[in-house]
Each structure stands twice: as structure tokens, then as C-alpha cells.
Coordinates of C-alpha atoms in Angstrom, one line a residue:
M293 CA 33.6 21.2 -1.6
E294 CA 37.0 22.2 -0.4
S295 CA 37.6 25.9 -0.7
G296 CA 39.8 26.8 -3.6
Y297 CA 39.8 23.1 -4.9
V298 CA 39.9 22.6 -8.6
T299 CA 39.3 19.2 -10.2
T300 CA 39.9 18.2 -13.8
P301 CA 38.3 15.4 -15.7
F302 CA 39.9 12.0 -16.0
G303 CA 41.3 10.7 -19.3
R304 CA 40.8 12.5 -22.6
R305 CA 37.9 14.6 -21.5
P306 CA 38.9 18.2 -21.8
M307 CA 38.7 20.9 -19.2
S308 CA 36.7 24.1 -20.0
L309 CA 36.1 27.5 -18.6
G310 CA 32.5 26.5 -18.1
M311 CA 33.5 23.7 -15.8
L312 CA 35.8 26.0 -13.9
A313 CA 33.0 28.5 -13.4
S314 CA 30.7 25.8 -12.2
Q315 CA 33.3 24.7 -9.6
H316 CA 33.7 28.2 -8.5
L317 CA 29.9 28.6 -8.2
A318 CA 29.6 25.4 -6.1
E319 CA 31.9 27.0 -3.5
T320 CA 29.5 29.8 -2.9
I321 CA 26.9 27.8 -1.1
E322 CA 25.5 29.7 1.9
P323 CA 26.2 28.0 5.3
G324 CA 23.2 25.9 6.5
M325 CA 21.4 26.0 3.2
K326 CA 19.2 23.0 2.5
R327 CA 16.7 21.9 -0.2
S328 CA 14.4 18.9 -0.7
K329 CA 16.0 17.1 -3.6
W330 CA 12.7 16.0 -5.1
K331 CA 11.2 19.5 -4.9
L332 CA 14.3 20.9 -6.5
F333 CA 14.1 18.2 -9.2
R334 CA 10.5 19.2 -10.0
A335 CA 11.6 22.8 -10.3
I336 CA 14.4 21.8 -12.7
C337 CA 11.8 19.9 -14.8
E338 CA 9.6 23.1 -14.9
A339 CA 12.6 25.2 -15.9
R340 CA 14.0 22.6 -18.3
P341 CA 13.9 24.9 -21.5
A342 CA 15.6 27.7 -19.7
L343 CA 18.3 25.4 -18.3
G344 CA 19.0 23.9 -21.7
V345 CA 18.7 20.2 -20.7
T346 CA 16.8 17.4 -22.4
D347 CA 14.2 15.1 -20.9
R348 CA 16.6 12.1 -21.2
A349 CA 19.2 14.1 -19.3
L350 CA 16.6 14.7 -16.5
T351 CA 16.1 10.9 -16.4
V352 CA 19.8 10.5 -15.6
L353 CA 19.6 13.3 -13.0
D354 CA 16.6 11.6 -11.4
A355 CA 18.6 8.4 -11.2
L356 CA 21.6 10.2 -9.7
L357 CA 19.5 11.8 -7.0
T358 CA 18.2 8.3 -5.9
F359 CA 21.8 7.6 -4.8
Y360 CA 21.9 10.6 -2.5
P361 CA 21.2 9.2 1.0
D362 CA 18.8 11.9 2.4
D363 CA 15.7 13.7 1.2
E364 CA 17.4 17.0 1.8
I365 CA 20.6 18.1 0.0
S366 CA 23.0 19.9 2.4
E367 CA 26.8 20.3 2.8
E368 CA 26.7 18.5 6.2
K369 CA 25.5 15.3 4.6
G370 CA 28.0 15.5 1.7
L371 CA 27.4 16.4 -1.9
I372 CA 29.1 13.5 -3.8
V373 CA 27.3 10.4 -5.2
F374 CA 29.4 7.6 -6.6
P375 CA 27.2 4.9 -8.3
S376 CA 28.7 2.4 -10.7
N377 CA 27.7 2.6 -14.4
A378 CA 25.8 -0.7 -14.0
Q379 CA 23.7 0.6 -11.0
L380 CA 23.2 4.0 -12.6
S381 CA 22.0 2.3 -15.9
L382 CA 19.5 0.2 -14.0
R383 CA 18.0 3.2 -12.2
A384 CA 18.0 5.2 -15.5
R385 CA 15.4 2.8 -17.0
G386 CA 18.1 0.5 -18.6
M387 CA 19.8 3.3 -20.5
T388 CA 22.9 2.0 -22.4
P389 CA 26.4 3.1 -21.2
A390 CA 27.0 5.2 -24.3
T391 CA 23.7 7.1 -24.0
L392 CA 24.3 7.4 -20.2
R393 CA 27.7 9.1 -20.8
R394 CA 26.2 11.5 -23.4
H395 CA 23.5 12.7 -21.1
L396 CA 25.9 13.0 -18.1
A397 CA 27.9 15.3 -20.3
V398 CA 24.8 17.4 -21.0
L399 CA 24.2 17.8 -17.2
V400 CA 27.8 18.8 -16.7
E401 CA 27.6 21.3 -19.6
A402 CA 24.3 22.8 -18.2
G403 CA 26.1 23.4 -14.8
L404 CA 23.7 21.1 -12.8
I405 CA 26.4 18.5 -11.7
L406 CA 30.2 18.4 -11.4
R407 CA 32.6 15.6 -12.0
K408 CA 35.1 14.8 -9.3
D409 CA 37.1 12.0 -10.9
S410 CA 39.5 9.8 -9.0
P411 CA 43.1 9.2 -10.2
N412 CA 42.0 6.1 -12.1
G413 CA 38.6 7.4 -13.2
K414 CA 36.7 5.0 -10.9
R415 CA 33.9 6.1 -8.6
Y416 CA 34.3 5.2 -4.9
A417 CA 34.5 6.6 -1.4
R418 CA 37.1 6.2 1.4
R419 CA 35.7 5.6 4.9
D420 CA 37.4 6.0 8.2
R421 CA 37.3 3.4 11.0
A422 CA 33.9 4.6 12.2
G423 CA 32.4 4.1 8.7
A424 CA 32.1 7.8 7.9
I425 CA 33.0 8.9 4.4
G426 CA 36.3 10.7 4.4
D427 CA 36.7 11.4 0.6
A428 CA 34.6 10.4 -2.4
F429 CA 35.0 10.5 -6.1
G430 CA 32.0 10.6 -8.5
F431 CA 29.4 13.3 -9.3
S432 CA 28.9 16.4 -7.1
V433 CA 25.4 17.8 -6.8
A434 CA 26.8 21.0 -5.2
P435 CA 25.7 23.2 -8.3
L436 CA 22.0 22.2 -7.6
L437 CA 22.3 23.6 -4.0
A438 CA 24.3 26.7 -5.2
R439 CA 21.7 27.5 -7.9
A440 CA 18.6 26.6 -6.0
V441 CA 17.2 30.1 -5.8
E442 CA 17.9 30.7 -9.5
I443 CA 16.3 27.4 -10.5
E444 CA 13.2 28.1 -8.4
S445 CA 12.8 31.5 -9.9
L446 CA 13.1 30.1 -13.5
A447 CA 10.5 27.4 -12.6
A448 CA 8.1 30.0 -11.2
Q449 CA 8.5 32.1 -14.4
A450 CA 7.9 29.0 -16.6
V451 CA 4.7 28.3 -14.7
A452 CA 3.5 31.9 -15.1
D453 CA 4.3 31.8 -18.8
R454 CA 2.5 28.6 -19.3
E455 CA -0.6 29.9 -17.5
L456 CA -0.5 33.2 -19.5
L457 CA -0.3 31.1 -22.8
R458 CA -3.3 29.0 -21.6
V459 CA -5.4 32.1 -20.8
T460 CA -4.4 33.8 -24.0
R461 CA -5.4 30.8 -26.1
E462 CA -8.6 30.5 -24.2
R463 CA -9.5 34.1 -24.8
L464 CA -8.5 33.8 -28.5
T465 CA -10.8 30.8 -28.9
L466 CA -13.7 32.6 -27.3
C467 CA -13.1 35.7 -29.5
R468 CA -13.0 33.6 -32.7
R469 CA -16.2 31.8 -31.7
D470 CA -18.0 35.1 -30.9
I471 CA -16.9 36.8 -34.2
S472 CA -17.9 33.8 -36.3
K473 CA -21.4 33.5 -34.7
L474 CA -22.1 37.3 -34.6
I475 CA -21.3 37.6 -38.4
T476 CA -23.6 34.6 -39.1
A477 CA -26.4 36.2 -37.0
A478 CA -25.9 39.6 -38.8
L479 CA -26.2 37.9 -42.2
E480 CA -29.3 35.9 -41.2
E481 CA -31.0 38.9 -39.7
G482 CA -30.2 41.1 -42.7
V483 CA -28.3 43.7 -40.7
S484 CA -26.8 46.4 -43.1
G485 CA -23.1 46.7 -43.2
D486 CA -19.9 45.6 -45.0
W487 CA -20.1 42.1 -43.7
E488 CA -18.1 40.7 -46.7
G489 CA -15.2 43.0 -45.8
I490 CA -15.4 42.2 -42.1
S491 CA -15.4 38.4 -42.9
A492 CA -12.4 38.9 -45.1
M493 CA -10.6 40.7 -42.3
F494 CA -11.5 37.9 -39.9
R495 CA -10.1 35.2 -42.2
T496 CA -6.9 37.3 -42.5
L497 CA -6.5 37.3 -38.8
L498 CA -7.1 33.6 -38.6
A499 CA -4.5 32.9 -41.2
R500 CA -1.9 34.8 -39.1
I501 CA -2.2 32.4 -36.1
P502 CA 0.9 30.2 -36.0
R503 CA 0.7 26.5 -35.3
V504 CA 3.2 26.7 -32.4
A505 CA 2.9 30.1 -30.7
T506 CA 3.9 31.9 -27.5
A507 CA 1.8 34.3 -25.5
E508 CA 3.8 37.1 -27.1
D509 CA 2.9 35.9 -30.6
L510 CA -0.8 35.6 -29.8
A511 CA -1.3 38.9 -27.8
P512 CA -1.4 41.3 -30.8
L513 CA -3.7 38.9 -32.7
L514 CA -6.0 38.8 -29.7
D515 CA -6.0 42.6 -29.5
E516 CA -7.0 43.0 -33.1
M517 CA -9.7 40.3 -32.8
A518 CA -11.1 42.0 -29.7
M519 CA -11.3 45.3 -31.6
L520 CA -13.1 43.5 -34.5
R521 CA -15.5 41.9 -32.1
A522 CA -16.2 45.2 -30.4
E523 CA -16.9 46.8 -33.7
I524 CA -19.3 44.0 -34.8
V525 CA -21.2 44.3 -31.4
N526 CA -21.3 48.1 -31.9
M527 CA -23.0 47.6 -35.3
L528 CA -25.5 45.1 -34.0
E529 CA -26.3 47.3 -31.0
R530 CA -27.0 50.2 -33.3
R531 CA -29.4 48.0 -35.2
I532 CA -31.2 47.1 -32.0
K533 CA -31.5 50.7 -30.9
T534 CA -32.8 51.7 -34.4
Q535 CA -35.5 49.0 -34.2
K536 CA -36.5 50.2 -30.7
I537 CA -36.7 53.8 -31.9
D538 CA -38.8 52.8 -34.9
A539 CA -41.1 50.8 -32.7
N540 CA -41.6 53.7 -30.3
E541 CA -42.3 56.2 -33.2
S542 CA -44.8 53.7 -34.7
Q543 CA -46.6 53.6 -31.4
I544 CA -46.7 57.4 -31.0
E545 CA -48.0 57.7 -34.6
H546 CA -50.9 55.5 -33.9
H547 CA -51.8 57.1 -30.6
K548 CA -54.3 59.9 -31.6
Q549 CA -56.4 60.3 -28.4
N550 CA -55.9 63.3 -26.2
S551 CA -57.6 63.4 -22.8
N552 CA -57.7 67.3 -22.9
P553 CA -58.1 68.4 -26.5
D554 CA -58.6 72.1 -25.5
S555 CA -55.2 72.2 -23.6
T556 CA -52.6 74.4 -25.2
Y557 CA -49.7 72.8 -23.2
E558 CA -46.8 71.5 -25.4
L559 CA -43.9 69.2 -24.4
E560 CA -41.4 71.6 -26.0
P561 CA -42.0 75.3 -24.9
S562 CA -40.2 76.7 -28.0
F563 CA -43.1 75.5 -30.1
E564 CA -45.9 76.6 -27.7
T565 CA -48.9 78.3 -29.5
K566 CA -50.4 81.3 -27.8
Q567 CA -54.1 81.3 -27.2
G568 CA -54.6 84.6 -29.0
E569 CA -52.9 83.2 -32.1
K570 CA -55.0 80.1 -32.0
A571 CA -58.2 82.2 -31.7
A572 CA -57.1 84.4 -34.6
A573 CA -56.5 81.3 -36.7
D574 CA -59.9 80.0 -35.9
N575 CA -61.6 83.3 -36.8
D576 CA -59.7 83.8 -40.0
P577 CA -62.0 82.8 -42.9
N578 CA -59.0 82.2 -45.2
A579 CA -57.5 79.6 -42.8
G580 CA -58.1 76.1 -43.9
P581 CA -57.1 72.5 -43.2
S582 CA -53.9 73.0 -45.2
D583 CA -52.7 75.6 -42.6
E584 CA -53.4 73.3 -39.8
R585 CA -51.4 70.5 -41.4
R586 CA -48.6 72.9 -42.1
L587 CA -48.5 73.9 -38.4
K588 CA -48.4 70.2 -37.4
Q589 CA -45.6 69.5 -39.9
Q590 CA -43.5 72.3 -38.5
R591 CA -43.4 71.0 -35.0
P592 CA -41.4 67.7 -35.4
S593 CA -38.9 69.4 -37.8
G594 CA -38.4 72.0 -35.1
R595 CA -37.5 69.4 -32.6
M596 CA -35.0 67.8 -34.9
S597 CA -33.2 71.1 -35.6
N598 CA -33.1 71.9 -31.9
R599 CA -31.3 68.7 -31.2
A600 CA -29.0 68.9 -34.2
G601 CA -27.7 72.3 -33.1
G602 CA -26.5 71.0 -29.6
A603 CA -24.7 68.0 -28.2
A604 CA -25.4 64.5 -29.3
D605 CA -28.7 63.2 -27.7
P606 CA -28.5 59.6 -26.6
G607 CA -32.0 59.1 -27.7
A608 CA -31.7 60.9 -31.1
G609 CA -30.3 57.9 -32.9
P610 CA -27.7 55.2 -32.9
G611 CA -24.2 56.4 -31.9
L612 CA -20.7 55.1 -32.4
K613 CA -18.4 54.0 -29.5
S614 CA -15.2 56.0 -29.4
F615 CA -11.8 54.2 -29.5
P616 CA -8.8 54.9 -27.3
L617 CA -7.1 58.2 -28.0
G618 CA -3.7 56.5 -28.3
L619 CA -5.0 54.3 -31.2
V620 CA -6.4 57.3 -33.0
L621 CA -3.1 59.1 -32.8
Q622 CA -1.2 55.9 -33.9
A623 CA -3.5 55.6 -36.9
C624 CA -3.5 59.4 -37.7
P625 CA -0.2 61.0 -36.7
S626 CA -0.7 63.9 -39.1
I627 CA -3.3 65.5 -36.8
L628 CA -0.6 66.0 -34.1
D629 CA 0.7 69.0 -35.9
Y630 CA -2.6 70.9 -35.5
G631 CA -3.0 70.3 -31.8
P632 CA -2.3 73.1 -29.2
G633 CA 1.4 73.6 -29.2
G634 CA 1.9 70.9 -31.7
N635 CA 0.8 68.2 -29.3
I636 CA -2.4 66.3 -28.4
G637 CA -2.7 65.0 -24.9
N638 CA -6.5 64.5 -24.5
W639 CA -9.8 64.4 -26.4
R640 CA -10.3 68.2 -26.0
D641 CA -7.0 68.8 -27.8
L642 CA -8.0 66.4 -30.6
M643 CA -11.4 68.2 -31.0
S644 CA -9.7 71.6 -31.1
A645 CA -7.3 70.3 -33.8
A646 CA -10.2 68.8 -35.8
V647 CA -11.9 72.3 -35.9
V648 CA -8.7 73.7 -37.5
V649 CA -8.3 70.8 -39.9
R650 CA -12.0 71.0 -40.8
S651 CA -11.6 74.6 -42.0
M652 CA -8.3 73.7 -43.8
L653 CA -10.0 70.8 -45.7
G654 CA -12.9 73.0 -46.7
V655 CA -15.6 71.1 -44.7
S656 CA -18.5 73.4 -43.9
P657 CA -19.5 74.1 -40.3
S658 CA -22.9 72.6 -40.9
A659 CA -21.4 69.3 -42.2
Y660 CA -19.2 69.1 -39.1
E661 CA -22.1 69.9 -36.7
E662 CA -24.2 67.2 -38.3
A663 CA -21.3 64.7 -37.9
C664 CA -20.9 65.7 -34.2
S665 CA -24.7 65.2 -33.7
G666 CA -24.8 61.9 -35.5
M667 CA -21.5 60.3 -34.4
G668 CA -20.6 62.1 -31.2
P669 CA -17.9 64.8 -31.0
E670 CA -15.1 62.4 -30.3
N671 CA -15.9 60.2 -33.2
A672 CA -16.4 63.2 -35.5
A673 CA -13.0 64.5 -34.6
T674 CA -11.6 61.0 -35.2
V675 CA -13.1 60.9 -38.7
I676 CA -11.7 64.3 -39.5
A677 CA -8.2 62.9 -38.4
C678 CA -8.7 59.9 -40.7
I679 CA -9.8 62.2 -43.6
L680 CA -6.6 64.3 -43.1
E681 CA -4.5 61.1 -43.1
R682 CA -6.1 59.9 -46.3
G683 CA -6.2 63.4 -47.8
G684 CA -4.6 62.4 -51.1
H685 CA -7.4 59.9 -51.8
I686 CA -10.5 61.9 -51.0
N687 CA -11.7 64.5 -53.6
S688 CA -14.4 66.2 -51.5
P689 CA -13.8 65.9 -47.7
G690 CA -17.1 67.7 -46.9
G691 CA -19.2 65.5 -49.1
Y692 CA -17.4 62.4 -47.8
L693 CA -18.1 63.5 -44.2
R694 CA -21.8 64.0 -44.9
D695 CA -22.0 60.6 -46.6
L696 CA -20.4 59.0 -43.5
T697 CA -22.8 60.8 -41.2
R698 CA -25.8 59.5 -43.2
R699 CA -24.3 56.0 -43.2
T700 CA -23.9 56.2 -39.4
E701 CA -27.5 57.1 -38.9
R702 CA -28.5 54.1 -41.0
G703 CA -26.1 51.9 -39.0
E704 CA -23.9 51.1 -42.0
F705 CA -20.6 52.8 -41.0
A706 CA -18.0 51.6 -38.5
I707 CA -14.8 53.5 -37.6
G708 CA -12.9 50.4 -36.4
P709 CA -11.9 48.9 -39.8
M710 CA -10.7 52.4 -41.0
L711 CA -8.6 53.0 -37.9
M712 CA -7.1 49.4 -38.0
A713 CA -6.1 49.8 -41.6
L714 CA -4.4 53.2 -40.9
A715 CA -2.8 51.9 -37.8
R716 CA -1.3 48.9 -39.6
A717 CA -0.1 51.3 -42.4
N718 CA 1.7 53.4 -39.7
G719 CA 3.5 50.6 -37.9
G720 CA 1.0 48.2 -36.5
V721 CA -1.9 48.1 -34.0
P722 CA -0.7 48.8 -30.4
R723 CA -2.1 47.0 -27.3
Y724 CA -4.5 48.8 -25.0
A725 CA -5.8 47.6 -21.6
S726 CA -9.5 46.8 -21.6

């Protein structure tokens, strides 16, 4: 376009600041810039929602581009096309003149083409004696070349958004299928747990899925379903571990043979019997079968107390999987006040705060130690934080903690639903990277 040239529409069509801005933008084309008209048109089709044009308007733009003489749009080849209404209507799939004018106005309003009207409103070109076009009146495609980088960027973003939506829908479908079939398997196998409550939570999540959704709409639902699936898998894995432990204990109970019955070696040195004590017991006339049974009964109970007093043993029983610390603090913000310096930055800080809160709530040290042994120290601290958050609804925190510990050992307790309920009550469930 001519530098500093302003053209106004013919007839009663009004001039607008948007048209003036489009004309100014068309003058900023970089020297030597070229683009394939059909690749650029495909990018416009990808970015159509962001550009604010309709599919019928793109049909008209497609027809206009067929009148451009070359495959590449450039200033050297000219930027004006001047088809008649009749020819433009034919290439626009027989669109009526009134519809054609309406969609041409949409393209002008979207800043994709410019009008360069002649004095009488007709579209034509003046040629010199050599046949070269000197001046032309019609539609300028200069905005397409000036906005080429912007259009290509919008198209790439649209493709990425569409792919993200596809992947999110795919993961959501798989998660729905997994949860549905895992719940069915748990009910058929008779796994203990609040499966009615979990099913109700699953139905609530399904009801929140909109008919037409973006990736941003589905992402929080996918996070909550993934948490629910992880909790279900956790419960089923605890059942499997419990069955394996029961099977191993059954095999040990039935194995009575000892290759060296006179040996005094024990697997646990803290319960080793000295030979002198054994001889004294054999020579004591008052010793009987009941004493021998009492000695045998003391040994397994000693092993259990030895484990309970230390860290959680992976083989001692089914354990819970810990959740992200950020989720725990989102669900239980009250625990923050009891952290070192009024802040909690890691699991060590949370466990230190839990010890303080445990004492404040009146939970005995033995109850908390049993919880650490049965659940793991992180999960025990998490449960203390949940009890603090729900303090007004729990009459006996110590008894409640012991009950949860027993339910955990039986595979009947899951922290996930408690945390999710508290997180929603405190502002929603945040997203965490897996």
C-alpha cells in the first residue's frame, strides 16, 4: 500500500477507527516478507475462534484468495484482488450477493482484508501499455501478510489446546473406567471399606463433568478422580498384603519340624534363653507344661512390642500411602500455627507440629506411637492435623485416633476422602504434578 494512504468506503458504508487501524497495520509489512497463501489460510482456519470469524466468512476468504495470481503473497506481486460479484459468488459455492456482502463485512471487521473502493464503487484495475497493473480497486489482502506471525502463533496455540483437551479427555475416560471396575471388583471380592461412600463420591464427580468442556474445566475433575483412584488402589493393595501376611503366618504355624531341636539359637537375640536357665527349668519339679506354654506365648508378643516401639516396619502390616504435603496444608491450615516459627515447610516440621498438637488435644503418647507404627509417621501426623481441623466435632481425640489405627490395620480406613472433604471446605482441591 502507499505509505500514509487512507481509503474510505464507498457509498453509505461508514468509516470506523478499526478500519483505520487495519490500514495502518497493513503499512507495517516488513520488506521482502512472503507467505504461502494456502498455508496462511489453513492457519486462519485453525485460529478461527481467536480471530472471531465464521466458517462462511472463511469460505468467502478462500474464494478471494483464488483470485490472487501467485501462490505466495508479497508486496512485489501486488496485494489487491478485484473480482466481480458474479465471479466471487461462483467461487464461493454459489453464495447469494446479500450473504456475500455480509461475510465480506465480517472479514473487514476482523481485520483480515481491507476495502479499497473506486470512486464509483466498482472493482477494476488500470494497466499501462506493457500490461502491468498500475492501480487497482477491490479488496486488499495486505492485513494477512502484516499479521502472518500473529496468525501463525494463534494457530499453533489452538492446535496445542486441542491436543491438550484430547489428552485430558482420554485420561479422564481411563480414570472413570478404572474407578468403576475397581469398585466392582472390591464389592465382588468382599473387600472391607466404605464402598458405598466412595461410589457416591464417584457419582458426584461424574455429575460435575460438563457436556461441552475445555481442558481447564476438566483438569480439576481429573485431579480429584486420580486421587480417588489412587485411594481405591491403596485400599486394594492393603487387602492383598494382608492376605499374603495371613498366608505366611499360616504356613509358619503349620511348620513344626526343627532340624536341631537341642539348639538354643533364636532369631531375635532379645528373647534368647540361656542354657543354665533352661537346665534349671528342666530340673525344677514344679515346672510343668503350663510354664513351657507361657514361655512360648511370651515370645511372639515380645516381637510385636519391639516393632511397635520403633519405626514402622514394612512387613509389620498394611500401611497407607502419604499424600502431598501441600494438599495436607490446604486441607488443614490450622496446623500451620504450631509449626516451627509458625510455618511448615517440610514433613519434619509437620511431624514436630503434630507432637505439639497431640499433647494439646490430650492424645496419649502410646496412642500416637501406635498410630505412627500402624499408619507411618507422615500419615499419623496428617491424621492429627485432620483431627485438629475438625476439633469441634470430635469428643475424644485419643479414642478416635486409636479407632482409626485399628481400622487401618484391618484395611478399612482411607485418608484420601477425609483430606478431599476438608480441602473442598477450605477452598477447593489444588492440582499436583504426578
